[in-house]
Short mmCIF file of C-alpha atoms and ligand atoms in Angstrom, two decimals:
data_model
loop_
_atom_site.label_atom_id
_atom_site.label_comp_id
_atom_site.label_asym_id
_atom_site.label_seq_id
_atom_site.Cartn_x
_atom_site.Cartn_y
_atom_site.Cartn_z
CA MET S 301 19.01 7.21 -15.72
CA GLN S 302 22.16 5.80 -14.18
CA GLN S 303 25.10 6.07 -16.52
CA ALA S 304 27.57 3.17 -16.76
CA GLY S 305 30.53 3.95 -14.50
CA THR S 306 28.64 6.30 -12.15
CA PRO S 307 29.58 5.43 -8.54
CA LEU S 308 26.87 3.70 -6.56
CA ALA S 309 24.92 5.72 -4.03
CA ASP S 310 26.03 4.43 -0.67
CA TYR S 311 23.70 3.57 2.19
CA PRO S 312 26.00 1.54 4.45
CA HIS S 313 24.02 1.92 7.67
CA LEU S 314 20.82 0.84 9.35
CA TYR S 315 18.93 3.28 11.55
CA ILE S 316 18.57 1.79 15.07
CA GLY S 317 18.10 3.54 18.41
CA GLY S 318 18.72 6.95 16.88
CA GLN S 319 22.14 5.84 15.49
CA TRP S 320 23.39 4.96 12.03
CA VAL S 321 24.97 1.53 12.53
CA ALA S 322 26.56 -1.12 10.36
CA PRO S 323 24.66 -4.43 10.25
CA VAL S 324 25.83 -7.00 12.82
CA ASP S 325 24.68 -10.01 10.88
CA GLY S 326 23.49 -8.53 7.62
CA GLU S 327 25.26 -7.56 4.43
CA GLN S 328 25.61 -4.84 1.77
CA VAL S 329 23.30 -5.42 -1.11
CA GLU S 330 23.08 -3.65 -4.49
CA SER S 331 19.82 -2.05 -5.43
CA ILE S 332 18.90 -2.29 -9.06
CA ASP S 333 17.67 0.56 -11.28
CA PRO S 334 14.82 -1.14 -13.16
CA SER S 335 15.16 1.30 -16.07
CA ASN S 336 18.46 -0.30 -17.10
CA GLY S 337 18.88 -3.36 -14.90
CA ARG S 338 22.09 -1.95 -13.42
CA PRO S 339 22.93 -1.47 -9.72
CA TRP S 340 22.62 2.15 -8.68
CA ALA S 341 22.96 2.02 -4.87
CA ARG S 342 24.60 -0.20 -2.28
CA VAL S 343 22.44 -0.61 0.78
CA ALA S 344 22.90 -2.12 4.24
CA PHE S 345 20.57 -5.06 4.83
CA GLY S 346 20.04 -6.13 8.45
CA GLY S 347 19.80 -9.73 9.58
CA PRO S 348 17.88 -11.24 12.51
CA GLY S 349 20.40 -9.87 14.97
CA ASP S 350 19.87 -6.37 13.67
CA ILE S 351 16.12 -6.77 14.00
CA ASP S 352 16.65 -7.88 17.63
CA ALA S 353 18.59 -4.72 18.23
CA ALA S 354 15.98 -2.58 16.55
CA VAL S 355 13.12 -4.16 18.49
CA ALA S 356 15.05 -3.77 21.72
CA ALA S 357 15.53 -0.06 20.92
CA ALA S 358 11.85 0.34 20.08
CA ARG S 359 10.89 -1.42 23.30
CA ALA S 360 13.17 0.77 25.40
CA ALA S 361 11.69 3.88 23.73
CA PHE S 362 8.09 2.82 24.17
CA PRO S 363 7.28 3.76 27.81
CA ALA S 364 8.39 7.41 27.45
CA TRP S 365 6.94 7.82 23.90
CA SER S 366 3.58 6.34 24.78
CA ARG S 367 3.21 8.49 27.86
CA ARG S 368 4.23 11.67 26.09
CA PRO S 369 1.26 14.04 25.72
CA GLY S 370 -0.40 13.67 22.38
CA HIS S 371 0.21 17.30 21.45
CA GLU S 372 3.98 16.75 21.84
CA ARG S 373 3.92 13.73 19.60
CA ALA S 374 1.87 15.82 17.20
CA ALA S 375 4.45 18.61 17.21
CA LEU S 376 7.16 16.22 16.21
CA LEU S 377 5.03 14.74 13.50
CA ARG S 378 4.45 18.18 12.15
CA ARG S 379 8.17 18.83 12.02
CA LEU S 380 8.50 15.65 10.07
CA ALA S 381 5.71 16.79 7.73
CA ASP S 382 7.62 20.01 7.03
CA ALA S 383 10.78 18.12 6.46
CA CYS S 384 8.98 15.77 4.04
CA GLU S 385 7.59 18.78 2.17
CA ARG S 386 11.13 20.16 1.66
CA ALA S 387 12.55 16.77 0.71
CA ALA S 388 9.68 15.67 -1.57
CA PRO S 389 11.28 16.42 -4.93
CA GLU S 390 14.43 14.50 -3.97
CA LEU S 391 12.46 11.64 -2.43
CA ALA S 392 10.41 11.40 -5.64
CA ARG S 393 13.59 11.20 -7.71
CA LEU S 394 15.05 8.50 -5.46
CA GLU S 395 11.87 6.42 -5.38
CA THR S 396 11.59 6.65 -9.17
CA THR S 397 15.20 5.46 -9.48
CA ASP S 398 14.67 2.59 -7.06
CA ASN S 399 11.37 1.23 -8.34
CA GLY S 400 10.90 2.73 -11.80
CA ARG S 401 7.61 4.45 -11.16
CA ALA S 402 7.28 7.44 -13.50
CA LEU S 403 8.50 10.70 -11.92
CA ARG S 404 5.22 12.43 -12.69
CA GLU S 405 3.55 9.82 -10.43
CA THR S 406 6.06 9.85 -7.60
CA ARG S 407 6.01 13.66 -7.60
CA ALA S 408 2.19 13.70 -7.26
CA ASP S 409 2.17 10.99 -4.60
CA ILE S 410 5.12 12.08 -2.46
CA GLY S 411 4.25 15.75 -2.96
CA GLY S 412 1.13 15.10 -0.92
CA HIS S 413 2.78 13.23 1.96
CA ALA S 414 3.33 16.33 4.10
CA ASN S 415 -0.47 16.83 4.25
CA ALA S 416 -0.88 13.20 5.35
CA TRP S 417 1.71 13.50 8.07
CA HIS S 418 -0.12 16.61 9.28
CA TRP S 419 -3.40 14.63 9.32
CA TYR S 420 -1.75 11.92 11.47
CA ALA S 421 -0.32 14.55 13.72
CA SER S 422 -3.85 15.80 14.24
CA LEU S 423 -4.86 12.29 15.47
CA ALA S 424 -2.14 12.15 18.17
CA ASP S 425 -4.49 13.41 20.93
CA LYS S 426 -7.69 11.87 19.60
CA GLY S 427 -7.29 8.36 21.01
CA SER S 428 -9.95 8.95 23.60
CA GLY S 429 -12.21 6.34 25.25
CA ARG S 430 -15.83 6.63 26.35
CA THR S 431 -17.91 6.42 29.45
CA ILE S 432 -20.47 3.65 29.66
CA PRO S 433 -23.71 4.12 31.59
CA ILE S 434 -24.63 1.05 33.64
CA GLU S 435 -25.96 1.69 37.14
CA ASP S 436 -25.68 4.62 39.45
CA SER S 437 -23.44 2.74 41.78
CA VAL S 438 -20.59 2.37 39.27
CA HIS S 439 -18.62 4.52 36.92
CA ALA S 440 -17.41 2.62 33.85
CA PHE S 441 -15.06 4.02 31.28
CA THR S 442 -12.61 2.96 28.59
CA THR S 443 -9.20 4.30 27.81
CA ARG S 444 -7.13 3.41 24.82
CA ARG S 445 -3.46 2.62 25.04
CA PRO S 446 -0.88 2.04 22.31
CA VAL S 447 -0.30 -1.63 21.60
CA GLY S 448 3.53 -1.48 21.87
CA VAL S 449 6.23 -2.12 19.32
CA VAL S 450 4.94 -2.25 15.75
CA GLY S 451 6.71 -4.09 12.96
CA ALA S 452 5.96 -2.40 9.67
CA ILE S 453 6.69 -4.54 6.60
CA THR S 454 6.29 -2.70 3.28
CA PRO S 455 6.22 -3.52 -0.41
CA TRP S 456 8.22 -2.18 -3.37
CA ASN S 457 5.48 -0.52 -5.42
CA VAL S 458 4.85 2.50 -3.10
CA PRO S 459 7.56 2.27 -0.43
CA LEU S 460 7.16 5.71 1.07
CA MET S 461 3.38 5.75 0.97
CA ALA S 462 3.19 2.33 2.59
CA ALA S 463 5.56 3.48 5.30
CA LEU S 464 3.57 6.68 5.90
CA TRP S 465 0.26 4.78 6.21
CA LYS S 466 1.76 2.66 8.94
CA LEU S 467 4.13 4.94 10.77
CA GLY S 468 1.63 7.86 10.78
CA PRO S 469 -1.07 6.20 12.84
CA ALA S 470 1.36 4.12 14.89
CA LEU S 471 3.39 7.12 16.07
CA ALA S 472 0.24 9.18 16.59
CA ALA S 473 -1.15 6.44 18.80
CA GLY S 474 2.05 6.32 20.83
CA CYS S 475 3.57 3.12 19.45
CA THR S 476 7.24 2.76 18.52
CA VAL S 477 8.20 1.21 15.18
CA VAL S 478 10.65 -1.01 13.34
CA LEU S 479 10.19 -0.48 9.60
CA LYS S 480 11.45 -3.15 7.19
CA PRO S 481 11.11 -1.97 3.61
CA ALA S 482 11.06 -4.33 0.60
CA GLU S 483 14.39 -5.73 -0.57
CA HIS S 484 13.91 -4.24 -4.03
CA THR S 485 13.34 -0.66 -2.80
CA PRO S 486 15.09 0.13 0.45
CA VAL S 487 16.47 3.57 -0.32
CA THR S 488 13.66 6.01 0.44
CA SER S 489 12.85 4.38 3.74
CA LEU S 490 16.42 5.13 4.86
CA GLU S 491 15.99 8.67 3.61
CA LEU S 492 12.79 8.83 5.69
CA ALA S 493 14.85 7.69 8.72
CA ARG S 494 17.15 10.64 8.10
CA LEU S 495 14.16 13.00 8.21
CA PHE S 496 12.89 11.44 11.46
CA HIS S 497 16.30 11.93 12.90
CA GLU S 498 16.50 15.58 11.81
CA ALA S 499 13.00 16.25 13.13
CA GLY S 500 14.19 15.30 16.61
CA PHE S 501 12.28 12.08 17.32
CA PRO S 502 13.68 10.39 20.41
CA PRO S 503 16.07 7.48 19.79
CA GLY S 504 14.34 4.18 19.23
CA VAL S 505 10.91 5.56 18.41
CA VAL S 506 11.51 4.88 14.68
CA ASN S 507 14.01 2.29 13.52
CA VAL S 508 14.61 1.35 9.89
CA VAL S 509 16.19 -1.98 8.91
CA PRO S 510 16.15 -2.97 5.22
CA GLY S 511 16.54 -6.67 4.65
CA TRP S 512 15.20 -9.84 3.12
CA GLY S 513 11.76 -11.27 3.86
CA ALA S 514 11.56 -15.03 4.31
CA GLY S 515 14.50 -16.28 6.41
CA GLY S 516 15.77 -12.78 7.02
CA ALA S 517 14.90 -9.55 8.72
CA GLY S 518 11.18 -9.69 7.75
CA GLU S 519 10.69 -13.14 9.18
CA ARG S 520 12.48 -12.24 12.39
CA LEU S 521 10.22 -9.24 12.83
CA ALA S 522 7.20 -11.51 12.24
CA THR S 523 8.30 -13.98 14.95
CA HIS S 524 9.79 -11.58 17.49
CA PRO S 525 8.04 -11.96 20.86
CA ASP S 526 8.38 -8.27 21.69
CA VAL S 527 6.64 -7.11 18.53
CA ALA S 528 3.01 -6.49 19.51
CA LYS S 529 1.68 -5.86 16.03
CA ILE S 530 2.62 -6.36 12.37
CA ALA S 531 1.36 -3.87 9.84
CA PHE S 532 1.93 -5.44 6.44
CA THR S 533 1.29 -4.56 2.84
CA GLY S 534 2.14 -7.18 0.18
CA GLU S 535 1.03 -10.52 -1.19
CA GLY S 536 -1.53 -12.79 0.41
CA GLU S 537 0.82 -15.75 0.51
CA THR S 538 3.39 -13.64 2.40
CA ALA S 539 0.69 -12.53 4.82
CA LYS S 540 -0.16 -16.18 5.54
CA ALA S 541 3.57 -16.92 6.09
CA ILE S 542 3.71 -14.00 8.49
CA LEU S 543 0.64 -15.22 10.37
CA ARG S 544 2.02 -18.72 10.70
CA ALA S 545 5.47 -17.45 11.79
CA GLY S 546 3.94 -15.22 14.44
CA ALA S 547 1.26 -17.61 15.69
CA ASP S 548 3.08 -18.43 18.92
CA THR S 549 3.36 -14.77 19.81
CA LEU S 550 -0.32 -13.92 19.27
CA LYS S 551 0.32 -10.59 17.67
CA ARG S 552 -2.20 -8.19 16.22
CA TYR S 553 -2.17 -7.78 12.45
CA THR S 554 -3.31 -5.47 9.73
CA PHE S 555 -2.92 -6.85 6.23
CA GLU S 556 -3.32 -4.80 3.08
CA LEU S 557 -3.10 -7.42 0.39
CA GLY S 558 -3.86 -7.76 -3.28
CA GLY S 559 -6.82 -6.93 -5.43
CA LYS S 560 -8.51 -7.62 -8.75
CA ALA S 561 -10.81 -4.61 -8.76
CA PRO S 562 -13.84 -4.54 -11.08
CA HIS S 563 -14.23 -1.25 -12.86
CA ILE S 564 -17.80 -1.30 -14.15
CA VAL S 565 -18.88 0.91 -17.06
CA PHE S 566 -22.63 1.06 -17.61
CA ASP S 567 -23.97 2.19 -21.01
CA ASP S 568 -25.47 5.33 -19.52
CA ALA S 569 -22.16 6.52 -18.22
CA ASP S 570 -20.26 9.57 -19.44
CA PHE S 571 -18.17 7.35 -21.72
CA ASP S 572 -15.15 9.64 -22.17
CA GLN S 573 -14.76 10.24 -18.45
CA ALA S 574 -15.17 6.54 -17.78
CA MET S 575 -12.44 5.73 -20.30
CA ASN S 576 -10.12 8.35 -18.76
CA ALA S 577 -10.51 6.62 -15.40
CA ALA S 578 -10.54 3.07 -16.63
CA THR S 579 -7.43 3.32 -18.83
CA GLY S 580 -5.61 5.44 -16.23
CA SER S 581 -6.35 3.00 -13.46
CA ALA S 582 -5.37 0.02 -15.55
CA TRP S 583 -1.90 1.27 -16.34
CA ALA S 584 -0.97 3.62 -13.46
CA LEU S 585 2.15 2.58 -11.59
CA CYS S 586 2.84 0.33 -14.56
CA GLY S 587 -0.03 -1.76 -13.23
CA GLN S 588 1.70 -2.31 -9.89
CA SER S 589 -0.95 -1.30 -7.39
CA CYS S 590 -3.48 -3.46 -5.67
CA ALA S 591 -6.34 -0.96 -6.07
CA LEU S 592 -6.09 -0.66 -9.84
CA GLY S 593 -9.16 -1.52 -11.92
CA SER S 594 -7.67 -4.40 -13.82
CA ARG S 595 -11.00 -6.06 -14.54
CA VAL S 596 -12.94 -3.67 -16.72
CA LEU S 597 -16.60 -4.78 -16.93
CA VAL S 598 -18.33 -2.98 -19.79
CA GLN S 599 -22.01 -3.14 -20.66
CA ARG S 600 -22.57 -4.70 -24.05
CA PRO S 601 -23.92 -1.64 -26.00
CA VAL S 602 -20.67 0.23 -25.36
CA TYR S 603 -18.28 -2.76 -25.17
CA GLU S 604 -16.80 -2.59 -28.67
CA ARG S 605 -16.30 1.13 -28.34
CA ALA S 606 -14.46 0.54 -25.09
CA VAL S 607 -12.19 -2.05 -26.65
CA GLU S 608 -11.30 0.36 -29.45
CA GLU S 609 -10.76 3.17 -27.01
CA PHE S 610 -8.46 1.11 -24.83
CA ALA S 611 -6.39 0.03 -27.84
CA ARG S 612 -6.23 3.64 -29.13
CA ARG S 613 -5.16 4.97 -25.70
CA ALA S 614 -2.62 2.14 -25.17
CA ALA S 615 -0.78 3.47 -28.25
CA ARG S 616 -0.78 6.93 -26.71
CA VAL S 617 0.95 5.96 -23.46
CA ARG S 618 4.49 7.22 -23.44
CA VAL S 619 6.52 4.40 -21.92
CA GLY S 620 10.01 5.66 -21.23
CA PRO S 621 12.77 6.44 -18.79
CA PRO S 622 10.91 7.06 -15.53
CA LEU S 623 12.99 10.10 -14.58
CA HIS S 624 11.90 11.89 -17.77
CA VAL S 625 8.91 13.99 -16.85
CA GLU S 626 7.23 13.34 -20.13
CA SER S 627 7.13 9.55 -19.57
CA HIS S 628 3.72 8.36 -18.51
CA MET S 629 4.92 4.94 -17.56
CA GLY S 630 8.26 3.58 -16.48
CA PRO S 631 9.51 -0.03 -16.32
CA GLN S 632 8.25 -2.79 -14.04
CA ALA S 633 9.98 -2.56 -10.70
CA HIS S 634 12.07 -5.71 -11.03
CA ALA S 635 12.90 -8.51 -13.43
CA GLN S 636 10.75 -11.18 -11.76
CA GLN S 637 7.69 -8.88 -11.95
CA LEU S 638 8.25 -8.38 -15.69
CA ALA S 639 8.56 -12.10 -16.16
CA LYS S 640 5.38 -12.63 -14.20
CA THR S 641 3.48 -10.13 -16.32
CA LEU S 642 4.68 -11.70 -19.55
CA SER S 643 3.64 -15.12 -18.29
CA TYR S 644 0.11 -13.84 -17.71
CA VAL S 645 0.02 -12.46 -21.29
CA GLU S 646 0.83 -15.92 -22.49
CA ALA S 647 -1.82 -17.41 -20.20
CA GLY S 648 -4.44 -14.98 -21.53
CA VAL S 649 -3.73 -15.81 -25.16
CA HIS S 650 -3.65 -19.54 -24.31
CA GLU S 651 -7.03 -19.32 -22.56
CA GLY S 652 -8.59 -17.64 -25.63
CA ALA S 653 -8.76 -13.99 -24.73
CA GLU S 654 -8.11 -11.56 -27.61
CA LEU S 655 -4.89 -9.53 -27.28
CA VAL S 656 -5.82 -6.21 -28.79
CA ALA S 657 -2.84 -4.12 -27.71
CA GLY S 658 0.61 -4.51 -26.23
CA GLY S 659 1.68 -7.75 -24.63
CA ARG S 660 5.35 -7.45 -25.18
CA ARG S 661 8.49 -6.33 -23.41
CA ILE S 662 9.98 -3.17 -24.90
CA THR S 663 13.67 -3.35 -25.76
CA GLY S 664 16.24 -1.46 -27.88
CA GLY S 665 17.85 1.94 -27.45
CA ASP S 666 16.88 3.63 -24.24
CA TYR S 667 14.92 0.61 -23.17
CA ASP S 668 17.76 -1.89 -23.24
CA GLY S 669 18.36 -3.68 -20.01
CA GLY S 670 15.20 -2.12 -18.48
CA TYR S 671 12.09 -3.99 -17.48
CA TYR S 672 9.73 -2.13 -19.77
CA MET S 673 6.36 -3.55 -20.71
CA GLN S 674 3.85 -2.35 -23.26
CA PRO S 675 0.47 -1.28 -21.92
CA THR S 676 -1.64 -4.30 -22.68
CA VAL S 677 -5.34 -4.86 -23.45
CA PHE S 678 -7.22 -8.15 -23.57
CA ALA S 679 -10.73 -8.19 -24.99
CA ARG S 680 -13.42 -10.87 -24.81
CA VAL S 681 -12.14 -11.99 -21.45
CA ASP S 682 -14.11 -14.49 -19.51
CA ASN S 683 -14.20 -13.91 -15.78
CA ARG S 684 -13.05 -17.53 -15.19
CA MET S 685 -9.76 -16.96 -16.99
CA ARG S 686 -6.59 -16.61 -14.95
CA ILE S 687 -6.06 -13.09 -16.27
CA ALA S 688 -9.40 -12.18 -14.67
CA ARG S 689 -8.93 -14.05 -11.39
CA GLU S 690 -5.25 -13.61 -10.43
CA GLU S 691 -3.50 -10.40 -9.59
CA ILE S 692 -1.00 -9.73 -12.40
CA PHE S 693 0.59 -6.54 -11.04
CA GLY S 694 1.44 -5.43 -14.54
CA PRO S 695 -0.09 -2.98 -17.03
CA VAL S 696 -2.69 -5.45 -18.27
CA ALA S 697 -6.40 -4.55 -18.69
CA ALA S 698 -8.94 -7.36 -19.08
CA LEU S 699 -12.16 -6.19 -20.69
CA ILE S 700 -15.20 -8.32 -19.86
CA PRO S 701 -18.61 -7.72 -21.41
CA PHE S 702 -21.93 -7.90 -19.44
CA ASP S 703 -25.62 -7.35 -20.22
CA GLU S 704 -27.57 -6.65 -17.07
CA GLU S 705 -26.95 -4.89 -13.76
CA GLU S 706 -27.30 -8.16 -11.85
CA GLU S 707 -24.75 -9.80 -14.04
CA ALA S 708 -22.30 -6.94 -13.42
CA ILE S 709 -22.70 -7.38 -9.68
CA ALA S 710 -22.25 -11.11 -9.88
CA LEU S 711 -19.12 -10.79 -12.01
CA ALA S 712 -17.73 -8.09 -9.73
CA ASN S 713 -18.20 -10.30 -6.70
CA ASP S 714 -16.96 -13.48 -8.37
CA SER S 715 -13.42 -12.94 -7.12
CA SER S 716 -11.39 -14.04 -4.18
CA TYR S 717 -10.36 -10.44 -3.71
CA GLY S 718 -12.38 -7.49 -2.36
CA LEU S 719 -10.21 -4.40 -2.12
CA ALA S 720 -11.78 -1.88 -4.39
CA ALA S 721 -14.31 -1.34 -7.13
CA GLY S 722 -15.40 1.42 -9.51
CA LEU S 723 -18.59 2.10 -11.33
CA TRP S 724 -19.71 4.57 -13.93
CA THR S 725 -23.34 5.50 -14.37
CA ARG S 726 -25.52 8.59 -14.45
CA ASP S 727 -28.30 6.82 -12.68
CA VAL S 728 -28.15 7.69 -8.98
CA GLY S 729 -30.39 4.77 -7.99
CA ARG S 730 -28.21 2.35 -9.79
CA ALA S 731 -25.05 3.86 -8.27
CA LEU S 732 -26.50 3.24 -4.78
CA ARG S 733 -27.90 -0.23 -5.60
CA VAL S 734 -24.72 -1.53 -7.13
CA SER S 735 -22.27 0.06 -4.72
CA SER S 736 -24.09 -1.29 -1.73
CA ARG S 737 -23.84 -4.85 -3.07
CA ILE S 738 -20.18 -4.90 -4.16
CA GLU S 739 -17.99 -6.97 -1.91
CA ALA S 740 -15.12 -4.52 -1.58
CA GLY S 741 -13.66 -2.31 1.11
CA MET S 742 -13.96 0.77 -1.16
CA VAL S 743 -16.25 1.66 -4.01
CA TRP S 744 -15.69 4.70 -6.26
CA VAL S 745 -18.63 6.04 -8.27
CA ASN S 746 -17.89 8.20 -11.29
CA THR S 747 -14.25 8.50 -10.20
CA TYR S 748 -11.50 6.05 -9.45
CA ARG S 749 -8.54 5.69 -7.06
CA TYR S 750 -9.62 8.70 -5.13
CA ILE S 751 -7.42 7.98 -2.11
CA ARG S 752 -6.92 10.30 0.81
CA TRP S 753 -5.37 9.85 4.25
CA SER S 754 -8.76 10.84 5.81
CA THR S 755 -10.76 8.01 4.17
CA PRO S 756 -10.40 4.36 5.32
CA TYR S 757 -8.48 2.17 2.91
CA GLY S 758 -8.46 -1.63 3.00
CA GLY S 759 -10.21 -4.76 1.77
CA VAL S 760 -12.46 -7.68 2.52
CA LYS S 761 -12.05 -11.34 1.55
CA ALA S 762 -8.49 -12.18 0.39
CA SER S 763 -7.63 -8.43 0.21
CA GLY S 764 -6.86 -8.16 3.86
CA TRP S 765 -7.63 -7.32 7.40
CA GLY S 766 -8.21 -3.92 8.92
CA ARG S 767 -8.08 -0.41 7.54
CA GLU S 768 -5.34 2.08 6.97
CA ASN S 769 -6.04 5.83 6.80
CA GLY S 770 -9.10 7.52 8.20
CA LEU S 771 -9.92 7.71 11.93
CA GLU S 772 -10.18 3.93 11.75
CA ALA S 773 -6.40 3.66 11.18
CA LEU S 774 -5.78 4.63 14.79
CA ASP S 775 -7.86 1.70 16.06
CA ALA S 776 -5.32 -0.76 14.77
CA TYR S 777 -2.62 0.69 17.06
CA LEU S 778 -4.64 1.08 20.22
CA ASP S 779 -5.93 -1.41 22.73
CA VAL S 780 -9.11 -0.75 24.64
CA HIS S 781 -8.90 -0.93 28.43
CA THR S 782 -12.10 -0.98 30.49
CA THR S 783 -12.18 0.43 34.01
CA ILE S 784 -15.19 -0.06 36.31
CA ILE S 785 -15.22 1.81 39.61
CA SER S 786 -17.73 1.30 42.34
CA LYS S 787 -18.91 4.59 43.74
CA THR S 788 -19.89 2.95 47.04
CA GLY S 789 -17.05 0.49 47.65
CA GLN S 790 -19.68 -1.98 48.95
CA PHE S 791 -19.11 -5.65 47.92
CA ALA S 792 -21.51 -8.19 49.38
CA ASP S 793 -20.03 -11.18 51.18
CA PRO S 794 -20.86 -14.09 48.84
CA TYR S 795 -20.84 -16.57 51.61
CA ALA S 796 -22.95 -14.69 54.20
CA SER S 797 -26.00 -16.82 53.75
P1 ADP N 2253 5.94 -8.81 -3.42
O1 ADP N 2253 5.87 -10.20 -3.97
O2 ADP N 2253 4.98 -7.86 -4.02
O3 ADP N 2253 7.36 -8.33 -3.35
P2 ADP N 2253 5.84 -9.62 -0.80
O4 ADP N 2253 4.62 -9.93 -0.09
O5 ADP N 2253 6.72 -10.74 -1.17
O6 ADP N 2253 5.43 -8.79 -2.01
O7 ADP N 2253 6.74 -8.60 0.00
C1 ADP N 2253 6.27 -7.54 0.78
C2 ADP N 2253 7.17 -7.39 1.95
O8 ADP N 2253 7.14 -8.58 2.72
C3 ADP N 2253 8.63 -7.17 1.62
O9 ADP N 2253 9.14 -6.21 2.54
C4 ADP N 2253 9.26 -8.54 1.85
O10 ADP N 2253 10.60 -8.46 2.22
C5 ADP N 2253 8.44 -9.01 3.05
N1 ADP N 2253 8.41 -10.48 3.20
C6 ADP N 2253 8.46 -11.42 2.24
N2 ADP N 2253 8.39 -12.62 2.78
C7 ADP N 2253 8.31 -12.47 4.12
C8 ADP N 2253 8.24 -13.37 5.25
N3 ADP N 2253 8.17 -14.67 5.08
N4 ADP N 2253 8.18 -12.82 6.45
C9 ADP N 2253 8.22 -11.48 6.67
N5 ADP N 2253 8.31 -10.61 5.66
C10 ADP N 2253 8.34 -11.10 4.43
#
């Protein structure tokens, strides 16, 4: 935890065109440590002019980078992977300081990033096309070419992971990138820029410009005519603003947006394992992840047991300073998020759900000034309540009872979101039946939040467009070009007769 009087960590520069430069029309902004509400770093924020410079650098770097043989791009990505492996403990510490996510979580997450960078390196020479049989007289084939300059706009809950999921496939495909991290958590993206620099990436291939969203660096990136694609993770309303802002430029988009994932527990499930997963996925990241199972649908015969179990386990969660390894859960990442979570607790009580655990901000002693929230459990939730329909992004579990399989499916799908779902059952037929009918980009059966770089990640409905990770991730950064060659060179005169 930052002690009063400790000098601020200083990040006075943006990373543009391979140089560390002061903002031309930006400012220096303090980044807040959410565990105590005090500034801990001072960070350069770029303005529209800085984005213009970064896009120009990325555009200049694009021709050479996109033509570079895939195995050479792969070699650089592998050097970056090794650098990330060495830096992982420090990156975890910095990310925890900037966004309050418990160190045990950032260590586990960022500790795996080297493997993910290696996976993306392995894709760098896999962007092949296909040949298309038509007639003997022609040879038709496709090639795939990188789309151009990518604007990556990332959120504050998992800043490094979100950057990795965008920069990995973009760079493997041969695109160049301008990364704009969230205003609440800019630090680790600048650290990542340092690693790119040390790994020897050519100037302009990766540029990092922290800044504001609406009216600032983010919006300029979204409207810039030379940005071919926006890869965005964040809120649905922001995605719509980005779409509107970029409409005149006809960009490509991938959107990884919110979720309200149903986590279904049938009465034949291994109850203890289901509770491990359901409680863990309700409160992980202090509730600040779109794939968490925040709607827990429990079959009636085991519903009361589940409510008791959730309340019992909520009391066991060690909420505390996020840098202490024994803390399970840190604070919410910023003051507005804490206020938002508390307002949903009020809404839940007001709408008649039963608050069986938590529901309050934690203050006093070590907690003072921090944005700490108790792990919270609502029982007897109706799926029509706001706490069941809207994404809270706080550690709030809503337990909803159901009777029959059909009802579980209907409740699961009665949501504007469709990112992820989980289900627990020992019945293989039921697992297949239910998972095939859930409207979600990902379904986990007898496990939850099993996320790997090799498996596609993304949602349907209001949860987004496109997929990150998996071989599919590459598609979002490549255009398809079709070439048809006549083998004879004969072309009939259309006006001969
Ligand atoms: P959250 O509310 O979870 O912070 P947002 O969707 O607001 O999520 O933010 C995600 C990212 O989008 C951040 O990097 C933010 O700066 C950026 N952003 C916010 N508004 C805009 C906008 N109008 N145009 C471009 N980027 C934006």
